[in-house]
Amino acid sequence: MRMTGAERRQQLISIGRALFAERGFDGSSIEEIAARAHVSKPVVYEHFGGKEGLYAVVVDREIANLLGRFEAALGRGHPRQLLEHAALALLDYIEEETDGFRILIRDSPVTSSTGGFSSLINDVASKVEYILDREFKSRGYETKLAGLYAQALVGMVAMTGQWWLEERKPKKNEVAAHLVNLSWNGLRHLESKPKVITRSVK
């Protein structure tokens, strides 16, 4: 049965996603995408204009998926619960959408219109910053540095997620528990005005 235009587009996106995850952007080609779909190269160009266009669509979909998970996780609740939900949102995504995460953590080509994983992390950090700002105010801490703490927390979860992508040990819930243990217990005992107590000698 002949595919509709929408069905063909979805097929090419699925094939491109698998190939980009397997070989990266530079290691993938329109020729192989077309061959796997059993179509001619002009069909791929017709839908996406080229490899860059297909890649941008794949990355944009992955970013929307993961950002949606984070937004749902960072809804209402106690700040400790929100940290746990955020950590599990990323780990769930890695477990369920491994190909997508492999694509996101690779650098996007210069020609891509998407900012990739670093842009996504900044979006998530801005949401976490709002939560930390509120929490800092309630504790009488300086709120202007909430952004710094948000970047540190989100970066910690993201880097741990990249490590866990390959390791897959310990189990997901245990990884989340340790991330929350480090971040929450650290936040709970924050000094209001921390200072460096040692300095390297030049």
mmCIF file with all atom_site columns, C-alpha atoms in Angstrom:
data_model
loop_
_atom_site.group_PDB
_atom_site.id
_atom_site.type_symbol
_atom_site.label_atom_id
_atom_site.label_alt_id
_atom_site.label_comp_id
_atom_site.label_asym_id
_atom_site.label_entity_id
_atom_site.label_seq_id
_atom_site.pdbx_PDB_ins_code
_atom_site.Cartn_x
_atom_site.Cartn_y
_atom_site.Cartn_z
_atom_site.occupancy
_atom_site.B_iso_or_equiv
_atom_site.pdbx_formal_charge
_atom_site.auth_seq_id
_atom_site.auth_comp_id
_atom_site.auth_asym_id
_atom_site.auth_atom_id
_atom_site.pdbx_PDB_model_num
ATOM 1   C CA . MET A 1 1   ? 0.000  0.000  0.000  1.00 0.00 ? 1   MET A CA 1
ATOM 2   C CA . ARG A 1 2   ? 1.327  3.418  -0.979 1.00 0.00 ? 2   ARG A CA 1
ATOM 3   C CA . MET A 1 3   ? 2.078  5.727  1.949  1.00 0.00 ? 3   MET A CA 1
ATOM 4   C CA . THR A 1 4   ? 0.431  9.110  2.335  1.00 0.00 ? 4   THR A CA 1
ATOM 5   C CA . GLY A 1 5   ? 2.698  12.150 2.487  1.00 0.00 ? 5   GLY A CA 1
ATOM 6   C CA . ALA A 1 6   ? 2.282  12.338 6.279  1.00 0.00 ? 6   ALA A CA 1
ATOM 7   C CA . GLU A 1 7   ? 3.073  8.632  6.687  1.00 0.00 ? 7   GLU A CA 1
ATOM 8   C CA . ARG A 1 8   ? 6.175  8.915  4.496  1.00 0.00 ? 8   ARG A CA 1
ATOM 9   C CA . ARG A 1 9   ? 7.360  11.945 6.465  1.00 0.00 ? 9   ARG A CA 1
ATOM 10  C CA . GLN A 1 10  ? 6.944  10.077 9.756  1.00 0.00 ? 10  GLN A CA 1
ATOM 11  C CA . GLN A 1 11  ? 8.777  7.052  8.330  1.00 0.00 ? 11  GLN A CA 1
ATOM 12  C CA . LEU A 1 12  ? 11.722 9.220  7.262  1.00 0.00 ? 12  LEU A CA 1
ATOM 13  C CA . ILE A 1 13  ? 11.823 10.919 10.684 1.00 0.00 ? 13  ILE A CA 1
ATOM 14  C CA . SER A 1 14  ? 11.922 7.518  12.422 1.00 0.00 ? 14  SER A CA 1
ATOM 15  C CA . ILE A 1 15  ? 14.662 6.231  10.117 1.00 0.00 ? 15  ILE A CA 1
ATOM 16  C CA . GLY A 1 16  ? 16.670 9.430  10.445 1.00 0.00 ? 16  GLY A CA 1
ATOM 17  C CA . ARG A 1 17  ? 16.333 9.352  14.239 1.00 0.00 ? 17  ARG A CA 1
ATOM 18  C CA . ALA A 1 18  ? 17.692 5.801  14.426 1.00 0.00 ? 18  ALA A CA 1
ATOM 19  C CA . LEU A 1 19  ? 20.561 6.580  12.052 1.00 0.00 ? 19  LEU A CA 1
ATOM 20  C CA . PHE A 1 20  ? 21.541 9.845  13.777 1.00 0.00 ? 20  PHE A CA 1
ATOM 21  C CA . ALA A 1 21  ? 21.578 8.010  17.126 1.00 0.00 ? 21  ALA A CA 1
ATOM 22  C CA . GLU A 1 22  ? 23.716 5.244  15.680 1.00 0.00 ? 22  GLU A CA 1
ATOM 23  C CA . ARG A 1 23  ? 26.200 7.269  13.632 1.00 0.00 ? 23  ARG A CA 1
ATOM 24  C CA . GLY A 1 24  ? 25.741 10.917 14.495 1.00 0.00 ? 24  GLY A CA 1
ATOM 25  C CA . PHE A 1 25  ? 24.984 13.746 12.068 1.00 0.00 ? 25  PHE A CA 1
ATOM 26  C CA . ASP A 1 26  ? 28.281 13.615 10.170 1.00 0.00 ? 26  ASP A CA 1
ATOM 27  C CA . GLY A 1 27  ? 28.234 9.827  9.893  1.00 0.00 ? 27  GLY A CA 1
ATOM 28  C CA . SER A 1 28  ? 24.732 9.736  8.391  1.00 0.00 ? 28  SER A CA 1
ATOM 29  C CA . SER A 1 29  ? 23.810 10.369 4.765  1.00 0.00 ? 29  SER A CA 1
ATOM 30  C CA . ILE A 1 30  ? 20.738 11.101 2.702  1.00 0.00 ? 30  ILE A CA 1
ATOM 31  C CA . GLU A 1 31  ? 21.656 8.082  0.572  1.00 0.00 ? 31  GLU A CA 1
ATOM 32  C CA . GLU A 1 32  ? 21.379 5.683  3.503  1.00 0.00 ? 32  GLU A CA 1
ATOM 33  C CA . ILE A 1 33  ? 18.210 7.299  4.850  1.00 0.00 ? 33  ILE A CA 1
ATOM 34  C CA . ALA A 1 34  ? 16.609 6.933  1.407  1.00 0.00 ? 34  ALA A CA 1
ATOM 35  C CA . ALA A 1 35  ? 17.846 3.344  1.056  1.00 0.00 ? 35  ALA A CA 1
ATOM 36  C CA . ARG A 1 36  ? 16.424 2.324  4.438  1.00 0.00 ? 36  ARG A CA 1
ATOM 37  C CA . ALA A 1 37  ? 13.081 3.883  3.488  1.00 0.00 ? 37  ALA A CA 1
ATOM 38  C CA . HIS A 1 38  ? 13.178 2.265  0.013  1.00 0.00 ? 38  HIS A CA 1
ATOM 39  C CA . VAL A 1 39  ? 12.708 5.615  -1.685 1.00 0.00 ? 39  VAL A CA 1
ATOM 40  C CA . SER A 1 40  ? 14.816 7.822  -3.932 1.00 0.00 ? 40  SER A CA 1
ATOM 41  C CA . LYS A 1 41  ? 16.902 10.689 -2.530 1.00 0.00 ? 41  LYS A CA 1
ATOM 42  C CA . PRO A 1 42  ? 14.613 13.354 -4.061 1.00 0.00 ? 42  PRO A CA 1
ATOM 43  C CA . VAL A 1 43  ? 11.789 12.095 -1.821 1.00 0.00 ? 43  VAL A CA 1
ATOM 44  C CA . VAL A 1 44  ? 13.844 12.935 1.278  1.00 0.00 ? 44  VAL A CA 1
ATOM 45  C CA . TYR A 1 45  ? 14.764 16.343 -0.162 1.00 0.00 ? 45  TYR A CA 1
ATOM 46  C CA . GLU A 1 46  ? 11.124 17.006 -0.964 1.00 0.00 ? 46  GLU A CA 1
ATOM 47  C CA . HIS A 1 47  ? 10.105 16.516 2.664  1.00 0.00 ? 47  HIS A CA 1
ATOM 48  C CA . PHE A 1 48  ? 13.045 18.102 4.495  1.00 0.00 ? 48  PHE A CA 1
ATOM 49  C CA . GLY A 1 49  ? 15.226 19.977 2.013  1.00 0.00 ? 49  GLY A CA 1
ATOM 50  C CA . GLY A 1 50  ? 18.263 17.945 3.035  1.00 0.00 ? 50  GLY A CA 1
ATOM 51  C CA . LYS A 1 51  ? 19.949 16.162 5.911  1.00 0.00 ? 51  LYS A CA 1
ATOM 52  C CA . GLU A 1 52  ? 20.123 19.331 8.012  1.00 0.00 ? 52  GLU A CA 1
ATOM 53  C CA . GLY A 1 53  ? 16.371 19.823 7.742  1.00 0.00 ? 53  GLY A CA 1
ATOM 54  C CA . LEU A 1 54  ? 15.622 16.256 8.796  1.00 0.00 ? 54  LEU A CA 1
ATOM 55  C CA . TYR A 1 55  ? 18.084 16.499 11.676 1.00 0.00 ? 55  TYR A CA 1
ATOM 56  C CA . ALA A 1 56  ? 16.502 19.748 12.897 1.00 0.00 ? 56  ALA A CA 1
ATOM 57  C CA . VAL A 1 57  ? 13.046 18.149 12.917 1.00 0.00 ? 57  VAL A CA 1
ATOM 58  C CA . VAL A 1 58  ? 14.338 15.129 14.853 1.00 0.00 ? 58  VAL A CA 1
ATOM 59  C CA . VAL A 1 59  ? 16.133 17.287 17.441 1.00 0.00 ? 59  VAL A CA 1
ATOM 60  C CA . ASP A 1 60  ? 13.197 19.676 17.843 1.00 0.00 ? 60  ASP A CA 1
ATOM 61  C CA . ARG A 1 61  ? 10.889 16.726 18.561 1.00 0.00 ? 61  ARG A CA 1
ATOM 62  C CA . GLU A 1 62  ? 13.263 15.287 21.144 1.00 0.00 ? 62  GLU A CA 1
ATOM 63  C CA . ILE A 1 63  ? 13.664 18.656 22.861 1.00 0.00 ? 63  ILE A CA 1
ATOM 64  C CA . ALA A 1 64  ? 9.885  19.123 22.976 1.00 0.00 ? 64  ALA A CA 1
ATOM 65  C CA . ASN A 1 65  ? 9.483  15.620 24.438 1.00 0.00 ? 65  ASN A CA 1
ATOM 66  C CA . LEU A 1 66  ? 12.091 16.071 27.160 1.00 0.00 ? 66  LEU A CA 1
ATOM 67  C CA . LEU A 1 67  ? 11.111 19.652 27.992 1.00 0.00 ? 67  LEU A CA 1
ATOM 68  C CA . GLY A 1 68  ? 7.491  18.531 28.324 1.00 0.00 ? 68  GLY A CA 1
ATOM 69  C CA . ARG A 1 69  ? 8.585  15.880 30.806 1.00 0.00 ? 69  ARG A CA 1
ATOM 70  C CA . PHE A 1 70  ? 10.521 18.458 32.831 1.00 0.00 ? 70  PHE A CA 1
ATOM 71  C CA . GLU A 1 71  ? 7.638  20.915 32.820 1.00 0.00 ? 71  GLU A CA 1
ATOM 72  C CA . ALA A 1 72  ? 5.303  18.228 34.135 1.00 0.00 ? 72  ALA A CA 1
ATOM 73  C CA . ALA A 1 73  ? 7.863  17.253 36.788 1.00 0.00 ? 73  ALA A CA 1
ATOM 74  C CA . LEU A 1 74  ? 8.396  20.838 37.940 1.00 0.00 ? 74  LEU A CA 1
ATOM 75  C CA . GLY A 1 75  ? 4.755  21.560 38.667 1.00 0.00 ? 75  GLY A CA 1
ATOM 76  C CA . ARG A 1 76  ? 3.563  21.924 42.214 1.00 0.00 ? 76  ARG A CA 1
ATOM 77  C CA . GLY A 1 77  ? 5.049  20.293 45.284 1.00 0.00 ? 77  GLY A CA 1
ATOM 78  C CA . HIS A 1 78  ? 7.680  20.536 47.983 1.00 0.00 ? 78  HIS A CA 1
ATOM 79  C CA . PRO A 1 79  ? 11.091 21.609 46.579 1.00 0.00 ? 79  PRO A CA 1
ATOM 80  C CA . ARG A 1 80  ? 12.651 18.271 47.537 1.00 0.00 ? 80  ARG A CA 1
ATOM 81  C CA . GLN A 1 81  ? 9.927  16.436 45.628 1.00 0.00 ? 81  GLN A CA 1
ATOM 82  C CA . LEU A 1 82  ? 10.487 18.689 42.625 1.00 0.00 ? 82  LEU A CA 1
ATOM 83  C CA . LEU A 1 83  ? 14.192 17.804 42.595 1.00 0.00 ? 83  LEU A CA 1
ATOM 84  C CA . GLU A 1 84  ? 13.296 14.129 42.684 1.00 0.00 ? 84  GLU A CA 1
ATOM 85  C CA . HIS A 1 85  ? 10.707 14.508 39.935 1.00 0.00 ? 85  HIS A CA 1
ATOM 86  C CA . ALA A 1 86  ? 13.180 16.395 37.726 1.00 0.00 ? 86  ALA A CA 1
ATOM 87  C CA . ALA A 1 87  ? 15.900 13.770 38.174 1.00 0.00 ? 87  ALA A CA 1
ATOM 88  C CA . LEU A 1 88  ? 13.455 10.964 37.397 1.00 0.00 ? 88  LEU A CA 1
ATOM 89  C CA . ALA A 1 89  ? 12.100 12.846 34.371 1.00 0.00 ? 89  ALA A CA 1
ATOM 90  C CA . LEU A 1 90  ? 15.547 12.820 32.780 1.00 0.00 ? 90  LEU A CA 1
ATOM 91  C CA . LEU A 1 91  ? 16.342 9.245  33.781 1.00 0.00 ? 91  LEU A CA 1
ATOM 92  C CA . ASP A 1 92  ? 12.945 8.067  32.481 1.00 0.00 ? 92  ASP A CA 1
ATOM 93  C CA . TYR A 1 93  ? 13.635 9.773  29.179 1.00 0.00 ? 93  TYR A CA 1
ATOM 94  C CA . ILE A 1 94  ? 17.079 8.176  28.898 1.00 0.00 ? 94  ILE A CA 1
ATOM 95  C CA . GLU A 1 95  ? 15.605 4.762  29.634 1.00 0.00 ? 95  GLU A CA 1
ATOM 96  C CA . GLU A 1 96  ? 12.593 5.078  27.330 1.00 0.00 ? 96  GLU A CA 1
ATOM 97  C CA . GLU A 1 97  ? 14.047 7.216  24.528 1.00 0.00 ? 97  GLU A CA 1
ATOM 98  C CA . THR A 1 98  ? 17.699 6.193  24.447 1.00 0.00 ? 98  THR A CA 1
ATOM 99  C CA . ASP A 1 99  ? 18.151 7.049  20.766 1.00 0.00 ? 99  ASP A CA 1
ATOM 100 C CA . GLY A 1 100 ? 16.708 10.494 21.326 1.00 0.00 ? 100 GLY A CA 1
ATOM 101 C CA . PHE A 1 101 ? 19.044 11.213 24.234 1.00 0.00 ? 101 PHE A CA 1
ATOM 102 C CA . ARG A 1 102 ? 22.074 10.035 22.245 1.00 0.00 ? 102 ARG A CA 1
ATOM 103 C CA . ILE A 1 103 ? 21.135 12.551 19.559 1.00 0.00 ? 103 ILE A CA 1
ATOM 104 C CA . LEU A 1 104 ? 20.624 15.405 22.020 1.00 0.00 ? 104 LEU A CA 1
ATOM 105 C CA . ILE A 1 105 ? 23.948 15.031 23.804 1.00 0.00 ? 105 ILE A CA 1
ATOM 106 C CA . ARG A 1 106 ? 25.882 15.221 20.547 1.00 0.00 ? 106 ARG A CA 1
ATOM 107 C CA . ASP A 1 107 ? 26.821 18.683 19.311 1.00 0.00 ? 107 ASP A CA 1
ATOM 108 C CA . SER A 1 108 ? 24.384 20.050 16.742 1.00 0.00 ? 108 SER A CA 1
ATOM 109 C CA . PRO A 1 109 ? 25.896 21.012 13.384 1.00 0.00 ? 109 PRO A CA 1
ATOM 110 C CA . VAL A 1 110 ? 26.387 24.724 12.741 1.00 0.00 ? 110 VAL A CA 1
ATOM 111 C CA . THR A 1 111 ? 23.722 24.621 10.037 1.00 0.00 ? 111 THR A CA 1
ATOM 112 C CA . SER A 1 112 ? 21.066 23.350 12.436 1.00 0.00 ? 112 SER A CA 1
ATOM 113 C CA . SER A 1 113 ? 18.421 25.813 13.595 1.00 0.00 ? 113 SER A CA 1
ATOM 114 C CA . THR A 1 114 ? 18.129 24.176 16.998 1.00 0.00 ? 114 THR A CA 1
ATOM 115 C CA . GLY A 1 115 ? 20.280 24.899 20.031 1.00 0.00 ? 115 GLY A CA 1
ATOM 116 C CA . GLY A 1 116 ? 20.380 21.251 21.051 1.00 0.00 ? 116 GLY A CA 1
ATOM 117 C CA . PHE A 1 117 ? 20.973 19.893 24.516 1.00 0.00 ? 117 PHE A CA 1
ATOM 118 C CA . SER A 1 118 ? 22.711 22.955 25.969 1.00 0.00 ? 118 SER A CA 1
ATOM 119 C CA . SER A 1 119 ? 19.731 25.118 25.003 1.00 0.00 ? 119 SER A CA 1
ATOM 120 C CA . LEU A 1 120 ? 17.376 22.603 26.582 1.00 0.00 ? 120 LEU A CA 1
ATOM 121 C CA . ILE A 1 121 ? 19.390 22.587 29.815 1.00 0.00 ? 121 ILE A CA 1
ATOM 122 C CA . ASN A 1 122 ? 19.206 26.384 29.944 1.00 0.00 ? 122 ASN A CA 1
ATOM 123 C CA . ASP A 1 123 ? 15.419 26.230 29.508 1.00 0.00 ? 123 ASP A CA 1
ATOM 124 C CA . VAL A 1 124 ? 15.112 23.734 32.357 1.00 0.00 ? 124 VAL A CA 1
ATOM 125 C CA . ALA A 1 125 ? 17.510 25.735 34.539 1.00 0.00 ? 125 ALA A CA 1
ATOM 126 C CA . SER A 1 126 ? 15.364 28.847 34.105 1.00 0.00 ? 126 SER A CA 1
ATOM 127 C CA . LYS A 1 127 ? 12.375 26.933 35.481 1.00 0.00 ? 127 LYS A CA 1
ATOM 128 C CA . VAL A 1 128 ? 14.425 25.586 38.383 1.00 0.00 ? 128 VAL A CA 1
ATOM 129 C CA . GLU A 1 129 ? 15.699 29.111 39.047 1.00 0.00 ? 129 GLU A CA 1
ATOM 130 C CA . TYR A 1 130 ? 12.125 30.271 39.667 1.00 0.00 ? 130 TYR A CA 1
ATOM 131 C CA . ILE A 1 131 ? 11.628 27.482 42.222 1.00 0.00 ? 131 ILE A CA 1
ATOM 132 C CA . LEU A 1 132 ? 14.944 28.230 43.963 1.00 0.00 ? 132 LEU A CA 1
ATOM 133 C CA . ASP A 1 133 ? 14.228 31.965 43.992 1.00 0.00 ? 133 ASP A CA 1
ATOM 134 C CA . ARG A 1 134 ? 11.009 31.287 45.875 1.00 0.00 ? 134 ARG A CA 1
ATOM 135 C CA . GLU A 1 135 ? 12.753 28.917 48.283 1.00 0.00 ? 135 GLU A CA 1
ATOM 136 C CA . PHE A 1 136 ? 15.643 31.335 48.893 1.00 0.00 ? 136 PHE A CA 1
ATOM 137 C CA . LYS A 1 137 ? 13.231 34.147 49.730 1.00 0.00 ? 137 LYS A CA 1
ATOM 138 C CA . SER A 1 138 ? 11.470 31.991 52.306 1.00 0.00 ? 138 SER A CA 1
ATOM 139 C CA . ARG A 1 139 ? 14.830 31.295 53.992 1.00 0.00 ? 139 ARG A CA 1
ATOM 140 C CA . GLY A 1 140 ? 16.135 34.848 53.848 1.00 0.00 ? 140 GLY A CA 1
ATOM 141 C CA . TYR A 1 141 ? 18.925 34.064 51.357 1.00 0.00 ? 141 TYR A CA 1
ATOM 142 C CA . GLU A 1 142 ? 20.183 36.274 48.552 1.00 0.00 ? 142 GLU A CA 1
ATOM 143 C CA . THR A 1 143 ? 17.991 35.528 45.535 1.00 0.00 ? 143 THR A CA 1
ATOM 144 C CA . LYS A 1 144 ? 20.188 37.033 42.803 1.00 0.00 ? 144 LYS A CA 1
ATOM 145 C CA . LEU A 1 145 ? 22.305 33.856 42.780 1.00 0.00 ? 145 LEU A CA 1
ATOM 146 C CA . ALA A 1 146 ? 19.363 31.489 42.285 1.00 0.00 ? 146 ALA A CA 1
ATOM 147 C CA . GLY A 1 147 ? 20.363 31.222 38.610 1.00 0.00 ? 147 GLY A CA 1
ATOM 148 C CA . LEU A 1 148 ? 23.845 30.011 39.543 1.00 0.00 ? 148 LEU A CA 1
ATOM 149 C CA . TYR A 1 149 ? 22.421 27.316 41.804 1.00 0.00 ? 149 TYR A CA 1
ATOM 150 C CA . ALA A 1 150 ? 19.874 26.319 39.151 1.00 0.00 ? 150 ALA A CA 1
ATOM 151 C CA . GLN A 1 151 ? 22.604 25.850 36.540 1.00 0.00 ? 151 GLN A CA 1
ATOM 152 C CA . ALA A 1 152 ? 24.651 23.806 39.019 1.00 0.00 ? 152 ALA A CA 1
ATOM 153 C CA . LEU A 1 153 ? 21.745 21.545 39.958 1.00 0.00 ? 153 LEU A CA 1
ATOM 154 C CA . VAL A 1 154 ? 20.510 20.965 36.409 1.00 0.00 ? 154 VAL A CA 1
ATOM 155 C CA . GLY A 1 155 ? 24.061 20.470 35.160 1.00 0.00 ? 155 GLY A CA 1
ATOM 156 C CA . MET A 1 156 ? 24.685 17.872 37.856 1.00 0.00 ? 156 MET A CA 1
ATOM 157 C CA . VAL A 1 157 ? 21.585 15.907 36.862 1.00 0.00 ? 157 VAL A CA 1
ATOM 158 C CA . ALA A 1 158 ? 22.376 16.209 33.144 1.00 0.00 ? 158 ALA A CA 1
ATOM 159 C CA . MET A 1 159 ? 25.991 15.067 33.491 1.00 0.00 ? 159 MET A CA 1
ATOM 160 C CA . THR A 1 160 ? 24.957 12.176 35.721 1.00 0.00 ? 160 THR A CA 1
ATOM 161 C CA . GLY A 1 161 ? 22.352 11.247 33.124 1.00 0.00 ? 161 GLY A CA 1
ATOM 162 C CA . GLN A 1 162 ? 25.011 11.080 30.407 1.00 0.00 ? 162 GLN A CA 1
ATOM 163 C CA . TRP A 1 163 ? 27.116 8.812  32.603 1.00 0.00 ? 163 TRP A CA 1
ATOM 164 C CA . TRP A 1 164 ? 24.119 6.617  33.426 1.00 0.00 ? 164 TRP A CA 1
ATOM 165 C CA . LEU A 1 165 ? 23.274 6.300  29.721 1.00 0.00 ? 165 LEU A CA 1
ATOM 166 C CA . GLU A 1 166 ? 26.214 3.937  29.341 1.00 0.00 ? 166 GLU A CA 1
ATOM 167 C CA . GLU A 1 167 ? 26.468 2.476  32.841 1.00 0.00 ? 167 GLU A CA 1
ATOM 168 C CA . ARG A 1 168 ? 22.799 1.756  33.665 1.00 0.00 ? 168 ARG A CA 1
ATOM 169 C CA . LYS A 1 169 ? 23.952 0.936  37.204 1.00 0.00 ? 169 LYS A CA 1
ATOM 170 C CA . PRO A 1 170 ? 22.822 1.474  39.891 1.00 0.00 ? 170 PRO A CA 1
ATOM 171 C CA . LYS A 1 171 ? 19.093 1.317  39.168 1.00 0.00 ? 171 LYS A CA 1
ATOM 172 C CA . LYS A 1 172 ? 17.256 4.444  38.081 1.00 0.00 ? 172 LYS A CA 1
ATOM 173 C CA . ASN A 1 173 ? 15.468 5.132  41.367 1.00 0.00 ? 173 ASN A CA 1
ATOM 174 C CA . GLU A 1 174 ? 18.714 4.689  43.277 1.00 0.00 ? 174 GLU A CA 1
ATOM 175 C CA . VAL A 1 175 ? 20.498 7.184  41.013 1.00 0.00 ? 175 VAL A CA 1
ATOM 176 C CA . ALA A 1 176 ? 17.673 9.680  41.527 1.00 0.00 ? 176 ALA A CA 1
ATOM 177 C CA . ALA A 1 177 ? 17.776 9.157  45.288 1.00 0.00 ? 177 ALA A CA 1
ATOM 178 C CA . HIS A 1 178 ? 21.515 9.878  45.435 1.00 0.00 ? 178 HIS A CA 1
ATOM 179 C CA . LEU A 1 179 ? 21.167 12.979 43.246 1.00 0.00 ? 179 LEU A CA 1
ATOM 180 C CA . VAL A 1 180 ? 18.447 14.312 45.511 1.00 0.00 ? 180 VAL A CA 1
ATOM 181 C CA . ASN A 1 181 ? 20.442 13.367 48.609 1.00 0.00 ? 181 ASN A CA 1
ATOM 182 C CA . LEU A 1 182 ? 23.416 15.408 47.435 1.00 0.00 ? 182 LEU A CA 1
ATOM 183 C CA . SER A 1 183 ? 21.452 18.382 46.139 1.00 0.00 ? 183 SER A CA 1
ATOM 184 C CA . TRP A 1 184 ? 18.734 18.628 48.795 1.00 0.00 ? 184 TRP A CA 1
ATOM 185 C CA . ASN A 1 185 ? 20.925 18.055 51.806 1.00 0.00 ? 185 ASN A CA 1
ATOM 186 C CA . GLY A 1 186 ? 23.380 20.547 50.354 1.00 0.00 ? 186 GLY A CA 1
ATOM 187 C CA . LEU A 1 187 ? 20.631 23.122 49.793 1.00 0.00 ? 187 LEU A CA 1
ATOM 188 C CA . ARG A 1 188 ? 19.115 22.496 53.198 1.00 0.00 ? 188 ARG A CA 1
ATOM 189 C CA . HIS A 1 189 ? 22.351 23.477 54.920 1.00 0.00 ? 189 HIS A CA 1
ATOM 190 C CA . LEU A 1 190 ? 23.317 26.379 52.687 1.00 0.00 ? 190 LEU A CA 1
ATOM 191 C CA . GLU A 1 191 ? 25.329 29.167 54.240 1.00 0.00 ? 191 GLU A CA 1
ATOM 192 C CA . SER A 1 192 ? 23.674 32.505 53.547 1.00 0.00 ? 192 SER A CA 1
ATOM 193 C CA . LYS A 1 193 ? 27.016 34.105 52.618 1.00 0.00 ? 193 LYS A CA 1
ATOM 194 C CA . PRO A 1 194 ? 29.562 31.412 51.750 1.00 0.00 ? 194 PRO A CA 1
ATOM 195 C CA . LYS A 1 195 ? 33.226 32.366 51.450 1.00 0.00 ? 195 LYS A CA 1
ATOM 196 C CA . VAL A 1 196 ? 36.290 30.638 50.045 1.00 0.00 ? 196 VAL A CA 1
ATOM 197 C CA . ILE A 1 197 ? 38.390 29.539 53.015 1.00 0.00 ? 197 ILE A CA 1
ATOM 198 C CA . THR A 1 198 ? 41.536 28.579 51.097 1.00 0.00 ? 198 THR A CA 1
ATOM 199 C CA . ARG A 1 199 ? 43.300 30.215 48.169 1.00 0.00 ? 199 ARG A CA 1
ATOM 200 C CA . SER A 1 200 ? 45.923 28.800 45.867 1.00 0.00 ? 200 SER A CA 1
ATOM 201 C CA . VAL A 1 201 ? 49.297 30.509 45.952 1.00 0.00 ? 201 VAL A CA 1
ATOM 202 C CA . LYS A 1 202 ? 50.316 32.051 42.606 1.00 0.00 ? 202 LYS A CA 1
#
